[in-house]
CSV table of C-alpha atoms in Angstrom, one decimal:
chain,number,residue,atom,x,y,z
A,10,MET,CA,26.2,-17.1,29.5
A,11,ALA,CA,28.9,-17.0,32.3
A,12,ARG,CA,31.0,-19.7,30.5
A,13,ASP,CA,31.4,-17.3,27.6
A,14,ALA,CA,32.4,-14.3,29.7
A,15,GLY,CA,35.7,-12.5,28.9
A,16,ARG,CA,35.9,-13.8,25.4
A,17,GLU,CA,36.1,-11.9,22.1
A,18,ALA,CA,32.9,-12.2,20.1
A,19,THR,CA,32.7,-11.3,16.4
A,20,VAL,CA,29.8,-11.7,14.1
A,21,GLU,CA,30.7,-12.3,10.4
A,22,TRP,CA,28.4,-12.2,7.5
A,23,THR,CA,28.4,-12.8,3.7
A,24,TYR,CA,25.9,-11.1,1.5
A,25,LYS,CA,25.2,-10.1,-2.2
A,26,GLU,CA,24.8,-6.5,-3.3
A,27,TRP,CA,23.9,-4.8,-6.6
A,28,GLU,CA,26.7,-3.2,-8.4
A,29,GLY,CA,25.1,-1.8,-11.6
A,30,ASP,CA,23.2,-4.7,-13.0
A,31,GLU,CA,25.3,-7.4,-11.4
A,32,GLN,CA,24.9,-9.0,-7.9
A,33,VAL,CA,28.4,-9.1,-6.3
A,34,GLN,CA,29.2,-11.3,-3.2
A,35,LYS,CA,30.8,-9.4,-0.3
A,36,SER,CA,31.7,-10.1,3.4
A,37,ASP,CA,31.9,-8.0,6.5
A,38,SER,CA,32.3,-8.4,10.3
A,39,LEU,CA,31.5,-6.6,13.6
A,40,LEU,CA,33.2,-6.9,17.0
A,41,LEU,CA,30.6,-7.2,19.7
A,42,LYS,CA,30.8,-5.5,23.0
A,43,GLU,CA,30.4,-7.5,26.3
A,44,LEU,CA,27.9,-6.0,28.7
A,45,ALA,CA,29.5,-5.2,32.0
A,46,GLU,CA,26.2,-5.9,33.8
A,47,ALA,CA,25.8,-9.2,32.2
A,48,PRO,CA,29.1,-11.1,31.7
A,49,GLY,CA,28.9,-13.5,28.8
A,50,LEU,CA,26.3,-11.4,27.0
A,51,TYR,CA,27.5,-9.6,23.9
A,52,ARG,CA,25.7,-6.9,21.9
A,53,GLY,CA,26.2,-5.0,18.6
A,54,SER,CA,24.2,-3.7,15.6
A,55,PHE,CA,24.8,-3.1,12.0
A,56,ALA,CA,22.7,-2.0,9.0
A,57,LEU,CA,22.7,-3.6,5.5
A,58,SER,CA,22.9,-1.3,2.5
A,59,PRO,CA,19.7,-0.6,0.5
A,60,ASP,CA,21.4,-2.4,-2.4
A,61,VAL,CA,21.8,-5.7,-0.6
A,62,THR,CA,19.9,-8.6,-2.4
A,63,GLU,CA,20.7,-11.5,-0.2
A,64,LEU,CA,22.0,-12.4,3.3
A,65,THR,CA,24.0,-15.5,2.4
A,66,GLU,CA,25.7,-16.6,5.6
A,67,MET,CA,26.2,-15.4,9.2
A,68,ARG,CA,28.2,-16.8,12.1
A,69,LEU,CA,29.2,-15.9,15.6
A,70,VAL,CA,32.9,-16.5,16.4
A,71,LEU,CA,34.0,-16.7,20.0
A,72,THR,CA,37.7,-16.7,20.8
A,73,GLY,CA,39.7,-16.7,24.0
A,74,GLU,CA,41.1,-19.1,26.6
A,75,GLY,CA,43.1,-20.8,23.8
A,76,LYS,CA,40.1,-22.0,21.9
A,77,ALA,CA,37.7,-20.8,19.1
A,78,GLU,CA,34.0,-21.6,18.6
A,79,GLU,CA,31.8,-20.8,15.6
A,80,ILE,CA,28.0,-20.8,15.7
A,81,GLU,CA,26.3,-20.7,12.3
A,82,ALA,CA,23.0,-18.8,11.8
A,83,GLU,CA,20.1,-21.0,10.6
A,84,ASP,CA,17.6,-20.4,7.7
A,85,LEU,CA,20.1,-18.8,5.4
A,86,PRO,CA,20.5,-17.7,2.6
A,87,LEU,CA,17.7,-15.2,2.8
A,88,ALA,CA,16.7,-13.2,-0.2
A,89,VAL,CA,15.8,-9.5,0.2
A,90,GLY,CA,12.3,-8.7,-1.0
A,91,GLY,CA,11.6,-6.6,-4.1
A,92,ASN,CA,9.1,-3.8,-4.5
A,93,LEU,CA,6.6,-2.7,-7.1
A,94,ASP,CA,5.4,0.9,-7.8
A,95,ILE,CA,2.2,0.5,-9.8
A,96,GLU,CA,0.0,3.0,-11.6
A,97,PHE,CA,-3.1,2.2,-13.7
A,98,THR,CA,-3.6,4.3,-16.9
A,99,GLY,CA,-6.2,5.0,-19.5
A,100,VAL,CA,-9.1,5.8,-17.3
A,101,PRO,CA,-10.0,8.6,-14.8
A,102,PRO,CA,-9.1,7.7,-11.2
A,103,GLU,CA,-12.8,7.8,-10.1
A,104,GLU,CA,-13.6,5.0,-12.5
A,105,LEU,CA,-11.3,2.7,-10.4
A,106,GLN,CA,-13.0,3.4,-7.1
A,107,GLY,CA,-13.6,0.0,-5.5
A,108,ALA,CA,-11.8,-2.0,-8.1
A,109,ILE,CA,-9.8,-5.0,-6.6
A,110,PHE,CA,-6.1,-5.2,-7.3
A,111,THR,CA,-4.8,-8.7,-6.9
A,112,LEU,CA,-1.2,-9.9,-7.1
A,113,TYR,CA,-0.3,-13.6,-7.4
A,114,GLN,CA,3.0,-15.3,-6.8
A,115,ALA,CA,3.6,-19.0,-7.3
A,116,ASP,CA,4.7,-19.9,-3.8
A,117,THR,CA,3.2,-17.2,-1.7
A,118,ALA,CA,-0.3,-16.0,-0.7
A,119,GLU,CA,-2.0,-13.6,-3.0
A,120,ARG,CA,-2.2,-9.9,-2.1
A,121,SER,CA,-5.5,-7.9,-2.6
A,122,VAL,CA,-6.1,-4.2,-2.3
A,123,THR,CA,-9.3,-2.2,-2.9
A,124,LEU,CA,-8.4,0.8,-5.0
A,125,THR,CA,-9.4,4.4,-4.1
A,126,GLY,CA,-7.8,5.9,-7.3
A,127,ASN,CA,-5.4,5.0,-10.1
A,128,LYS,CA,-2.2,4.8,-7.9
A,129,LEU,CA,-1.3,2.2,-5.3
A,130,GLU,CA,0.9,2.6,-2.4
A,131,LEU,CA,4.4,1.0,-2.8
A,132,ILE,CA,4.1,-2.8,-2.6
A,133,GLU,CA,7.0,-4.0,-0.6
A,134,GLY,CA,8.6,-7.3,0.4
A,135,LEU,CA,7.7,-9.3,-2.7
A,136,GLN,CA,9.4,-12.7,-3.2
A,137,PRO,CA,12.0,-12.1,-5.9
A,138,ASP,CA,12.5,-14.2,-9.0
A,139,GLU,CA,9.0,-15.8,-8.7
A,140,GLU,CA,6.4,-16.0,-11.4
A,141,THR,CA,4.3,-12.9,-10.7
A,142,ARG,CA,0.9,-12.0,-12.1
A,143,ILE,CA,-1.3,-8.9,-11.6
A,144,VAL,CA,-5.0,-8.8,-12.2
A,145,LEU,CA,-7.4,-5.9,-11.7
A,146,TYR,CA,-11.1,-6.9,-11.1
A,147,THR,CA,-14.3,-5.0,-11.1
A,148,PRO,CA,-15.6,-4.4,-7.5
A,149,ASP,CA,-17.9,-7.5,-7.9
A,150,TYR,CA,-15.0,-9.7,-9.0
A,151,GLN,CA,-17.0,-10.6,-12.2
A,152,TYR,CA,-14.8,-9.1,-14.8
A,153,GLU,CA,-11.1,-8.3,-15.4
A,154,MET,CA,-10.2,-4.7,-16.1
A,155,ALA,CA,-6.5,-5.3,-16.5
A,156,ARG,CA,-4.0,-8.2,-16.5
A,157,LEU,CA,-0.2,-8.4,-16.6
A,158,GLU,CA,1.7,-11.6,-16.7
A,159,GLY,CA,5.4,-12.2,-16.1
A,160,VAL,CA,6.1,-9.3,-13.9
A,161,LEU,CA,9.8,-9.1,-13.0
A,162,VAL,CA,10.5,-8.7,-9.2
A,163,GLU,CA,14.2,-8.2,-8.5
A,164,PRO,CA,15.6,-8.5,-4.9
A,165,GLY,CA,16.3,-5.2,-3.2
A,166,ARG,CA,14.9,-3.1,-6.1
A,167,THR,CA,11.8,-1.2,-6.9
A,168,ALA,CA,10.2,-1.6,-10.4
A,169,SER,CA,7.8,1.1,-11.7
A,170,ILE,CA,5.0,-0.3,-13.8
A,171,GLN,CA,2.1,1.4,-15.7
A,172,ILE,CA,-0.8,-0.9,-16.5
A,173,PRO,CA,-3.5,0.1,-19.1
A,174,VAL,CA,-7.1,-0.4,-18.0
A,175,THR,CA,-10.1,-1.4,-20.1
A,176,LEU,CA,-13.5,-0.6,-18.7
A,177,PRO,CA,-16.3,-3.0,-19.4
A,178,ALA,CA,-18.9,-1.6,-21.7
A,179,GLN,CA,-22.6,-2.4,-21.0
A,180,LEU,CA,-25.3,-2.7,-23.6
A,181,ARG,CA,-29.0,-3.7,-23.8
A,182,VAL,CA,-30.6,-5.2,-27.0
A,183,LYS,CA,-34.3,-5.2,-27.5
A,184,VAL,CA,-35.8,-7.1,-30.5
A,185,LEU,CA,-39.2,-5.9,-31.6
A,186,ASP,CA,-41.7,-7.5,-34.0
A,187,SER,CA,-43.5,-5.6,-36.7
A,188,TYR,CA,-46.1,-4.4,-34.2
A,189,GLY,CA,-43.4,-2.9,-31.9
A,190,LYS,CA,-43.7,-5.6,-29.3
A,191,PRO,CA,-40.6,-7.3,-27.7
A,192,VAL,CA,-39.8,-10.7,-29.1
A,193,PRO,CA,-38.1,-13.2,-26.7
A,194,ASN,CA,-35.6,-16.0,-27.4
A,195,ILE,CA,-33.9,-14.3,-30.3
A,196,PRO,CA,-30.1,-15.1,-30.3
A,197,VAL,CA,-27.7,-12.2,-30.3
A,198,ASN,CA,-24.1,-12.7,-31.1
A,199,LEU,CA,-21.3,-10.2,-30.5
A,200,TRP,CA,-17.9,-10.0,-32.2
A,201,ASP,CA,-14.8,-8.0,-31.2
A,202,SER,CA,-12.6,-5.9,-33.5
A,203,GLU,CA,-10.7,-9.0,-34.5
A,204,HIS,CA,-14.0,-10.7,-35.5
A,205,LYS,CA,-13.9,-13.2,-32.6
A,206,LEU,CA,-17.1,-14.2,-31.0
A,207,VAL,CA,-17.4,-12.4,-27.6
A,208,ASP,CA,-20.5,-13.4,-25.9
A,209,VAL,CA,-23.1,-16.2,-25.9
A,210,PRO,CA,-26.7,-14.8,-25.6
A,211,GLN,CA,-28.9,-15.6,-22.7
A,212,PRO,CA,-32.5,-15.1,-23.8
A,213,GLY,CA,-34.8,-13.2,-21.5
A,214,MET,CA,-38.6,-13.3,-21.3
A,215,THR,CA,-38.8,-9.6,-21.9
A,216,GLY,CA,-36.9,-9.8,-25.2
A,217,GLN,CA,-34.1,-7.7,-23.7
A,218,ARG,CA,-30.5,-8.7,-23.2
A,219,GLY,CA,-27.7,-7.1,-21.1
A,220,GLY,CA,-24.1,-7.8,-21.4
A,221,VAL,CA,-20.5,-6.7,-21.0
A,222,MET,CA,-18.4,-6.7,-24.2
A,223,GLY,CA,-15.2,-8.5,-23.8
A,224,SER,CA,-16.3,-10.4,-20.7
A,225,CYS,CA,-17.7,-13.5,-22.5
A,226,ARG,CA,-20.8,-13.1,-20.4
A,227,ILE,CA,-24.3,-11.8,-21.1
A,228,ARG,CA,-26.9,-11.5,-18.4
A,229,PRO,CA,-30.6,-11.7,-19.1
C-alpha cells in the first residue's frame, strides 16, 4: 500500500528443527525488497530446512518514519507433516493386487489406496503425534490381511515400516452319511493354533460349508 512505501520491511520467524533426536527452537529473519513498480509492496522468499518440525511464529516488522509496526501471522504454530514408507511382507506381490490399504488418524480423514504390489508410494503429510492405525483389507473389504496399531509419525521425518501379511485360507467341508450322501445341518467348529474357536458354522442345504480361517466368518 502507498502508506507503507519507503519503509524497511523485515519478516521474522521462529521454528523448531531436529538436531539428532531433539527438537530445538530457532529463529531467523529476512529483509524484504520493495518493488519499484509498486511502492509499498514488498517481496522476498525463503526455504525451510528439511529438518524443520514446526513453524512456531511469524511476523512482519515495518520500520521507518520514526515508527515501527508489527503484524503477526495467524493460524500458528503449524506442525510439519510426517511421512511413512511402507512395505508389506510375507506374501508375493501378486497376492496383494487389489487389496485395500487404509490409514486412520484420530482427527483427520482416513486415507485409502488400492495396492498393485507389496510396496506403497511414500505417504506424505501425515499429522504428527496422532494415534495412527494401519489396516490392509481384502479387495471386498470383508477380511483383514494385516493390522498395525500405534504407528509413530514424527514431524518432518520419514519412518520405514515393514508389515507382515496373512492371507485368508479358504476351505469347504462336506459331511456324508453312510450311503455317501451329503448331510445338512451338521455343526462344524474350527479352532486356531491357540485352541481358540475361530468360526461359527452356517449350515447349508447341500451339506457343504465354506469359510475363511481366522476371519470369524463361515459362508454357506
